[in-house]
């Protein structure tokens, strides 16, 4: 099964490499947002570089209240000042910087706690921050979780859960997870989560793919559970394409077949703001590709038993009670 997934994943990535520029020729090089987004409150993680930076910038210049959630707050403040100089007519941008380190679950809890104390509706949560430690040995966070799994899945999942009260306070809230075609390269077996393996057997790309697959499977169950409570939070995963960013150190050289970060941000912005996204939701869940259209997901995402297993293991590893979602709605009532 794992070998088939690997072959399927490589094929999907090759198709992206060969076709992504062709399939997105009709899209503008940058997606400029109109002033109608001035009422939106949006959190963007990993907003100091790459796709996250371009996403946050477009939203800020479009008038949204943007919260840059990142580790390097000093850099974020300088970036926001630069955006202010770009603002049309020097209008005051509504940008705030908050500290968030996804390698620390306590940092995630602190961030969410600070935000929830404001009792302010949150329109969109964009879980953009990610890590791919290409060619490096297996590493674990201080929480004892393999780093790809924590940064790409467990921490964003925890953040999404803890911010549910604020999301439920908005009129049409969305959770946007920046995913990857690499999710096709792996299978998820929660029994082997966080087991140390011999360096010769560890594959960073497989670990990355596993984390993105787990992210998809968890998001699907979250959408279902929210829908059961008649709470309409759109849960959308999006593959931004093969993009030249600093996600992979040493692989930053531009190439004709790779997107630049602004091009990669187009599909993320589309999923975060466009009303057309709702047309392709299935039980409030969808997976979009870089051409701003629904994409193909791994067959394992269709296995409900596996998805539920990922859900349960994620709650356990992040120390969240099994009835957390039910408690959120009970507290609202």
GROMACS .gro file of C-alpha atoms in nm:
model
  333
    1UNK     CA    1   0.000   0.000   0.000
    2UNK     CA    2   0.280   0.241   0.092
    3UNK     CA    3   0.466   0.164  -0.231
    4UNK     CA    4   0.152   0.234  -0.437
    5UNK     CA    5   0.104   0.561  -0.251
    6UNK     CA    6   0.463   0.660  -0.324
    7UNK     CA    7   0.426   0.589  -0.696
    8UNK     CA    8   0.091   0.771  -0.706
    9UNK     CA    9   0.240   1.069  -0.525
   10UNK     CA   10   0.536   1.097  -0.759
   11UNK     CA   11   0.300   1.082  -1.056
   12UNK     CA   12   0.077   1.356  -0.913
   13UNK     CA   13   0.381   1.578  -0.852
   14UNK     CA   14   0.515   1.518  -1.202
   15UNK     CA   15   0.177   1.620  -1.344
   16UNK     CA   16   0.191   1.937  -1.138
   17UNK     CA   17   0.540   2.015  -1.260
   18UNK     CA   18   0.440   1.968  -1.623
   19UNK     CA   19   0.093   2.121  -1.616
   20UNK     CA   20   0.052   2.380  -1.341
   21UNK     CA   21   0.160   2.675  -1.554
   22UNK     CA   22  -0.065   2.560  -1.839
   23UNK     CA   23  -0.368   2.505  -1.615
   24UNK     CA   24  -0.335   2.847  -1.452
   25UNK     CA   25  -0.256   3.063  -1.757
   26UNK     CA   26  -0.601   3.224  -1.728
   27UNK     CA   27  -0.537   3.348  -1.374
   28UNK     CA   28  -0.382   3.691  -1.314
   29UNK     CA   29  -0.021   3.691  -1.196
   30UNK     CA   30  -0.148   3.841  -0.872
   31UNK     CA   31  -0.493   3.828  -0.718
   32UNK     CA   32  -0.578   4.181  -0.607
   33UNK     CA   33  -0.865   4.201  -0.365
   34UNK     CA   34  -1.127   4.477  -0.365
   35UNK     CA   35  -1.214   4.692  -0.066
   36UNK     CA   36  -1.513   4.473   0.016
   37UNK     CA   37  -1.288   4.272   0.247
   38UNK     CA   38  -1.248   4.562   0.489
   39UNK     CA   39  -1.477   4.389   0.737
   40UNK     CA   40  -1.295   4.056   0.748
   41UNK     CA   41  -1.080   3.945   1.040
   42UNK     CA   42  -0.819   3.693   0.923
   43UNK     CA   43  -0.535   3.508   1.097
   44UNK     CA   44  -0.247   3.396   0.874
   45UNK     CA   45   0.022   3.170   1.020
   46UNK     CA   46   0.374   3.183   0.879
   47UNK     CA   47   0.313   3.528   0.732
   48UNK     CA   48   0.674   3.651   0.715
   49UNK     CA   49   0.782   3.466   0.400
   50UNK     CA   50   0.667   3.282   0.090
   51UNK     CA   51   0.301   3.212   0.027
   52UNK     CA   52   0.197   3.329   0.373
   53UNK     CA   53   0.361   3.669   0.327
   54UNK     CA   54   0.196   3.722  -0.014
   55UNK     CA   55  -0.140   3.605   0.119
   56UNK     CA   56  -0.130   3.834   0.421
   57UNK     CA   57  -0.011   4.128   0.211
   58UNK     CA   58  -0.295   4.100  -0.042
   59UNK     CA   59  -0.552   4.069   0.235
   60UNK     CA   60  -0.409   4.368   0.422
   61UNK     CA   61  -0.398   4.588   0.111
   62UNK     CA   62  -0.754   4.475   0.041
   63UNK     CA   63  -0.867   4.623   0.370
   64UNK     CA   64  -0.895   4.313   0.588
   65UNK     CA   65  -0.792   4.306   0.953
   66UNK     CA   66  -0.490   4.074   0.925
   67UNK     CA   67  -0.320   3.904   1.217
   68UNK     CA   68   0.031   3.785   1.130
   69UNK     CA   69   0.087   3.482   1.353
   70UNK     CA   70   0.457   3.393   1.342
   71UNK     CA   71   0.775   3.320   1.536
   72UNK     CA   72   0.978   3.617   1.414
   73UNK     CA   73   0.761   3.903   1.535
   74UNK     CA   74   1.034   4.162   1.477
   75UNK     CA   75   1.052   4.074   1.107
   76UNK     CA   76   0.671   4.075   1.085
   77UNK     CA   77   0.650   4.428   1.226
   78UNK     CA   78   0.901   4.554   0.969
   79UNK     CA   79   0.713   4.380   0.688
   80UNK     CA   80   0.384   4.538   0.799
   81UNK     CA   81   0.547   4.882   0.795
   82UNK     CA   82   0.657   4.819   0.439
   83UNK     CA   83   0.302   4.730   0.339
   84UNK     CA   84   0.182   5.058   0.486
   85UNK     CA   85   0.400   5.244   0.238
   86UNK     CA   86   0.232   5.050  -0.046
   87UNK     CA   87  -0.123   5.124   0.072
   88UNK     CA   88  -0.336   5.322  -0.176
   89UNK     CA   89  -0.355   5.682  -0.060
   90UNK     CA   90  -0.152   5.581   0.247
   91UNK     CA   91  -0.465   5.449   0.415
   92UNK     CA   92  -0.397   5.297   0.756
   93UNK     CA   93  -0.371   4.921   0.722
   94UNK     CA   94  -0.522   4.706   0.993
   95UNK     CA   95  -0.235   4.464   1.058
   96UNK     CA   96  -0.140   4.310   1.391
   97UNK     CA   97   0.152   4.083   1.482
   98UNK     CA   98   0.114   3.803   1.735
   99UNK     CA   99   0.374   3.549   1.845
  100UNK     CA  100   0.310   3.186   1.750
  101UNK     CA  101   0.556   2.895   1.740
  102UNK     CA  102   0.405   2.578   1.596
  103UNK     CA  103   0.693   2.373   1.736
  104UNK     CA  104   0.546   2.441   2.080
  105UNK     CA  105   0.194   2.332   2.167
  106UNK     CA  106   0.207   2.558   2.472
  107UNK     CA  107   0.270   2.851   2.234
  108UNK     CA  108  -0.036   2.747   2.033
  109UNK     CA  109  -0.245   2.740   2.349
  110UNK     CA  110  -0.111   3.078   2.463
  111UNK     CA  111  -0.186   3.234   2.124
  112UNK     CA  112  -0.539   3.093   2.116
  113UNK     CA  113  -0.602   3.193   2.477
  114UNK     CA  114  -0.495   3.552   2.410
  115UNK     CA  115  -0.713   3.570   2.102
  116UNK     CA  116  -1.020   3.413   2.262
  117UNK     CA  117  -1.005   3.658   2.554
  118UNK     CA  118  -1.085   3.933   2.307
  119UNK     CA  119  -1.422   3.770   2.230
  120UNK     CA  120  -1.388   3.889   1.872
  121UNK     CA  121  -1.534   3.700   1.573
  122UNK     CA  122  -1.278   3.538   1.343
  123UNK     CA  123  -1.382   3.517   0.978
  124UNK     CA  124  -1.094   3.313   0.839
  125UNK     CA  125  -0.810   3.109   0.985
  126UNK     CA  126  -0.537   3.037   0.728
  127UNK     CA  127  -0.307   2.760   0.850
  128UNK     CA  128  -0.023   2.836   0.611
  129UNK     CA  129   0.298   2.774   0.808
  130UNK     CA  130   0.473   2.449   0.725
  131UNK     CA  131   0.808   2.273   0.726
  132UNK     CA  132   0.993   2.030   0.499
  133UNK     CA  133   1.333   1.932   0.636
  134UNK     CA  134   1.458   1.794   0.308
  135UNK     CA  135   1.734   1.536   0.349
  136UNK     CA  136   1.766   1.588   0.723
  137UNK     CA  137   1.745   1.318   0.992
  138UNK     CA  138   1.432   1.257   1.196
  139UNK     CA  139   1.375   1.526   1.458
  140UNK     CA  140   1.130   1.568   1.742
  141UNK     CA  141   0.984   1.876   1.908
  142UNK     CA  142   0.996   1.945   2.280
  143UNK     CA  143   0.645   1.800   2.288
  144UNK     CA  144   0.790   1.468   2.171
  145UNK     CA  145   0.625   1.487   1.828
  146UNK     CA  146   0.805   1.437   1.497
  147UNK     CA  147   0.859   1.788   1.360
  148UNK     CA  148   0.682   1.751   1.025
  149UNK     CA  149   0.382   1.600   1.199
  150UNK     CA  150   0.368   1.872   1.463
  151UNK     CA  151   0.418   2.181   1.246
  152UNK     CA  152   0.214   2.065   0.946
  153UNK     CA  153  -0.068   1.886   1.123
  154UNK     CA  154  -0.093   1.863   1.503
  155UNK     CA  155  -0.029   2.230   1.584
  156UNK     CA  156  -0.263   2.366   1.311
  157UNK     CA  157  -0.529   2.115   1.417
  158UNK     CA  158  -0.498   2.228   1.779
  159UNK     CA  159  -0.512   2.593   1.675
  160UNK     CA  160  -0.825   2.531   1.468
  161UNK     CA  161  -0.997   2.359   1.758
  162UNK     CA  162  -0.905   2.624   2.014
  163UNK     CA  163  -1.026   2.905   1.785
  164UNK     CA  164  -1.363   2.743   1.716
  165UNK     CA  165  -1.551   2.977   1.955
  166UNK     CA  166  -1.425   3.283   1.763
  167UNK     CA  167  -1.493   3.122   1.426
  168UNK     CA  168  -1.846   3.035   1.533
  169UNK     CA  169  -1.900   3.403   1.611
  170UNK     CA  170  -1.848   3.503   1.248
  171UNK     CA  171  -2.121   3.502   0.983
  172UNK     CA  172  -1.948   3.282   0.721
  173UNK     CA  173  -1.629   3.147   0.877
  174UNK     CA  174  -1.365   2.941   0.700
  175UNK     CA  175  -1.065   2.732   0.797
  176UNK     CA  176  -0.808   2.720   0.518
  177UNK     CA  177  -0.526   2.466   0.540
  178UNK     CA  178  -0.241   2.507   0.295
  179UNK     CA  179  -0.183   2.147   0.191
  180UNK     CA  180   0.032   1.978  -0.073
  181UNK     CA  181   0.016   1.733  -0.361
  182UNK     CA  182   0.280   1.543  -0.161
  183UNK     CA  183  -0.002   1.406   0.055
  184UNK     CA  184  -0.040   1.144  -0.220
  185UNK     CA  185   0.308   1.007  -0.138
  186UNK     CA  186   0.221   0.853   0.197
  187UNK     CA  187  -0.022   0.650   0.398
  188UNK     CA  188  -0.121   0.732   0.754
  189UNK     CA  189  -0.076   0.468   1.021
  190UNK     CA  190  -0.130   0.627   1.362
  191UNK     CA  191   0.029   0.325   1.534
  192UNK     CA  192   0.366   0.438   1.401
  193UNK     CA  193   0.332   0.806   1.479
  194UNK     CA  194   0.636   0.936   1.665
  195UNK     CA  195   0.832   0.613   1.661
  196UNK     CA  196   1.201   0.672   1.609
  197UNK     CA  197   1.336   0.504   1.299
  198UNK     CA  198   1.686   0.439   1.175
  199UNK     CA  199   1.822   0.736   0.985
  200UNK     CA  200   1.873   0.516   0.681
  201UNK     CA  201   1.499   0.443   0.676
  202UNK     CA  202   1.368   0.791   0.751
  203UNK     CA  203   1.243   0.993   0.453
  204UNK     CA  204   1.170   1.362   0.504
  205UNK     CA  205   0.946   1.376   0.196
  206UNK     CA  206   0.744   1.079   0.324
  207UNK     CA  207   0.717   1.241   0.668
  208UNK     CA  208   0.606   1.563   0.501
  209UNK     CA  209   0.351   1.379   0.288
  210UNK     CA  210   0.219   1.189   0.590
  211UNK     CA  211   0.171   1.512   0.784
  212UNK     CA  212  -0.020   1.671   0.496
  213UNK     CA  213  -0.235   1.360   0.451
  214UNK     CA  214  -0.317   1.355   0.822
  215UNK     CA  215  -0.404   1.725   0.799
  216UNK     CA  216  -0.655   1.650   0.522
  217UNK     CA  217  -0.813   1.356   0.704
  218UNK     CA  218  -0.850   1.551   1.029
  219UNK     CA  219  -1.001   1.852   0.853
  220UNK     CA  220  -1.260   1.631   0.684
  221UNK     CA  221  -1.379   1.489   1.018
  222UNK     CA  222  -1.381   1.836   1.175
  223UNK     CA  223  -1.611   1.957   0.896
  224UNK     CA  224  -1.845   1.664   0.951
  225UNK     CA  225  -1.859   1.714   1.327
  226UNK     CA  226  -1.933   2.084   1.287
  227UNK     CA  227  -2.204   2.014   1.032
  228UNK     CA  228  -2.366   1.766   1.271
  229UNK     CA  229  -2.397   2.059   1.513
  230UNK     CA  230  -2.551   2.266   1.234
  231UNK     CA  231  -2.251   2.500   1.246
  232UNK     CA  232  -2.147   2.607   0.899
  233UNK     CA  233  -1.770   2.649   0.909
  234UNK     CA  234  -1.624   2.581   0.566
  235UNK     CA  235  -1.318   2.356   0.600
  236UNK     CA  236  -1.100   2.384   0.292
  237UNK     CA  237  -0.758   2.242   0.211
  238UNK     CA  238  -0.568   2.388  -0.082
  239UNK     CA  239  -0.261   2.283  -0.277
  240UNK     CA  240  -0.096   2.607  -0.396
  241UNK     CA  241   0.119   2.437  -0.659
  242UNK     CA  242   0.492   2.369  -0.676
  243UNK     CA  243   0.627   2.700  -0.545
  244UNK     CA  244   0.973   2.851  -0.505
  245UNK     CA  245   0.983   2.944  -0.136
  246UNK     CA  246   1.217   2.901   0.159
  247UNK     CA  247   1.019   2.598   0.277
  248UNK     CA  248   1.306   2.384   0.150
  249UNK     CA  249   1.645   2.544   0.230
  250UNK     CA  250   1.877   2.524  -0.069
  251UNK     CA  251   1.592   2.493  -0.321
  252UNK     CA  252   1.513   2.859  -0.372
  253UNK     CA  253   1.640   2.910  -0.725
  254UNK     CA  254   1.363   3.014  -0.961
  255UNK     CA  255   1.257   2.775  -1.233
  256UNK     CA  256   1.028   2.822  -1.531
  257UNK     CA  257   0.794   2.545  -1.413
  258UNK     CA  258   0.763   2.660  -1.050
  259UNK     CA  259   0.531   2.931  -0.924
  260UNK     CA  260   0.666   3.230  -0.740
  261UNK     CA  261   0.509   3.289  -0.395
  262UNK     CA  262   0.258   3.544  -0.530
  263UNK     CA  263   0.133   3.292  -0.785
  264UNK     CA  264   0.116   3.027  -0.514
  265UNK     CA  265  -0.095   3.257  -0.300
  266UNK     CA  266  -0.368   3.290  -0.565
  267UNK     CA  267  -0.546   2.965  -0.481
  268UNK     CA  268  -0.514   3.032  -0.108
  269UNK     CA  269  -0.672   3.375  -0.148
  270UNK     CA  270  -0.945   3.229  -0.368
  271UNK     CA  271  -1.034   2.966  -0.108
  272UNK     CA  272  -1.027   3.221   0.173
  273UNK     CA  273  -1.251   3.481   0.012
  274UNK     CA  274  -1.442   3.369  -0.297
  275UNK     CA  275  -1.811   3.279  -0.269
  276UNK     CA  276  -1.776   3.021  -0.548
  277UNK     CA  277  -1.589   2.788  -0.312
  278UNK     CA  278  -1.919   2.695  -0.147
  279UNK     CA  279  -2.042   2.537  -0.471
  280UNK     CA  280  -1.791   2.252  -0.443
  281UNK     CA  281  -1.815   2.171  -0.073
  282UNK     CA  282  -1.916   1.820   0.031
  283UNK     CA  283  -2.037   1.826   0.391
  284UNK     CA  284  -1.856   2.161   0.427
  285UNK     CA  285  -1.522   2.011   0.317
  286UNK     CA  286  -1.325   2.059  -0.004
  287UNK     CA  287  -0.976   2.019  -0.147
  288UNK     CA  288  -0.865   2.273  -0.408
  289UNK     CA  289  -0.570   2.277  -0.647
  290UNK     CA  290  -0.351   2.560  -0.769
  291UNK     CA  291  -0.590   2.634  -1.059
  292UNK     CA  292  -0.860   2.738  -0.809
  293UNK     CA  293  -1.065   2.431  -0.886
  294UNK     CA  294  -1.140   2.114  -0.685
  295UNK     CA  295  -0.846   1.872  -0.685
  296UNK     CA  296  -0.790   1.500  -0.653
  297UNK     CA  297  -0.725   1.364  -0.304
  298UNK     CA  298  -0.559   1.045  -0.185
  299UNK     CA  299  -0.794   0.744  -0.165
  300UNK     CA  300  -0.718   0.725   0.208
  301UNK     CA  301  -0.910   1.051   0.259
  302UNK     CA  302  -1.219   0.859   0.148
  303UNK     CA  303  -1.170   0.593   0.416
  304UNK     CA  304  -1.387   0.717   0.702
  305UNK     CA  305  -1.248   0.466   0.953
  306UNK     CA  306  -0.894   0.584   0.885
  307UNK     CA  307  -1.002   0.949   0.907
  308UNK     CA  308  -1.169   0.889   1.242
  309UNK     CA  309  -0.856   0.714   1.365
  310UNK     CA  310  -0.649   1.019   1.267
  311UNK     CA  311  -0.900   1.242   1.446
  312UNK     CA  312  -0.880   1.044   1.768
  313UNK     CA  313  -0.501   1.015   1.767
  314UNK     CA  314  -0.464   1.387   1.695
  315UNK     CA  315  -0.681   1.477   1.994
  316UNK     CA  316  -0.483   1.242   2.215
  317UNK     CA  317  -0.141   1.361   2.104
  318UNK     CA  318  -0.241   1.725   2.146
  319UNK     CA  319  -0.404   1.653   2.484
  320UNK     CA  320  -0.754   1.759   2.381
  321UNK     CA  321  -1.055   1.584   2.533
  322UNK     CA  322  -1.248   1.353   2.303
  323UNK     CA  323  -1.569   1.553   2.355
  324UNK     CA  324  -1.404   1.892   2.299
  325UNK     CA  325  -1.623   1.994   2.005
  326UNK     CA  326  -1.937   1.899   2.197
  327UNK     CA  327  -1.815   2.108   2.491
  328UNK     CA  328  -1.761   2.410   2.269
  329UNK     CA  329  -2.125   2.402   2.164
  330UNK     CA  330  -2.244   2.328   2.517
  331UNK     CA  331  -2.062   2.639   2.640
  332UNK     CA  332  -2.223   2.846   2.367
  333UNK     CA  333  -2.569   2.728   2.470
   0.00000   0.00000   0.00000
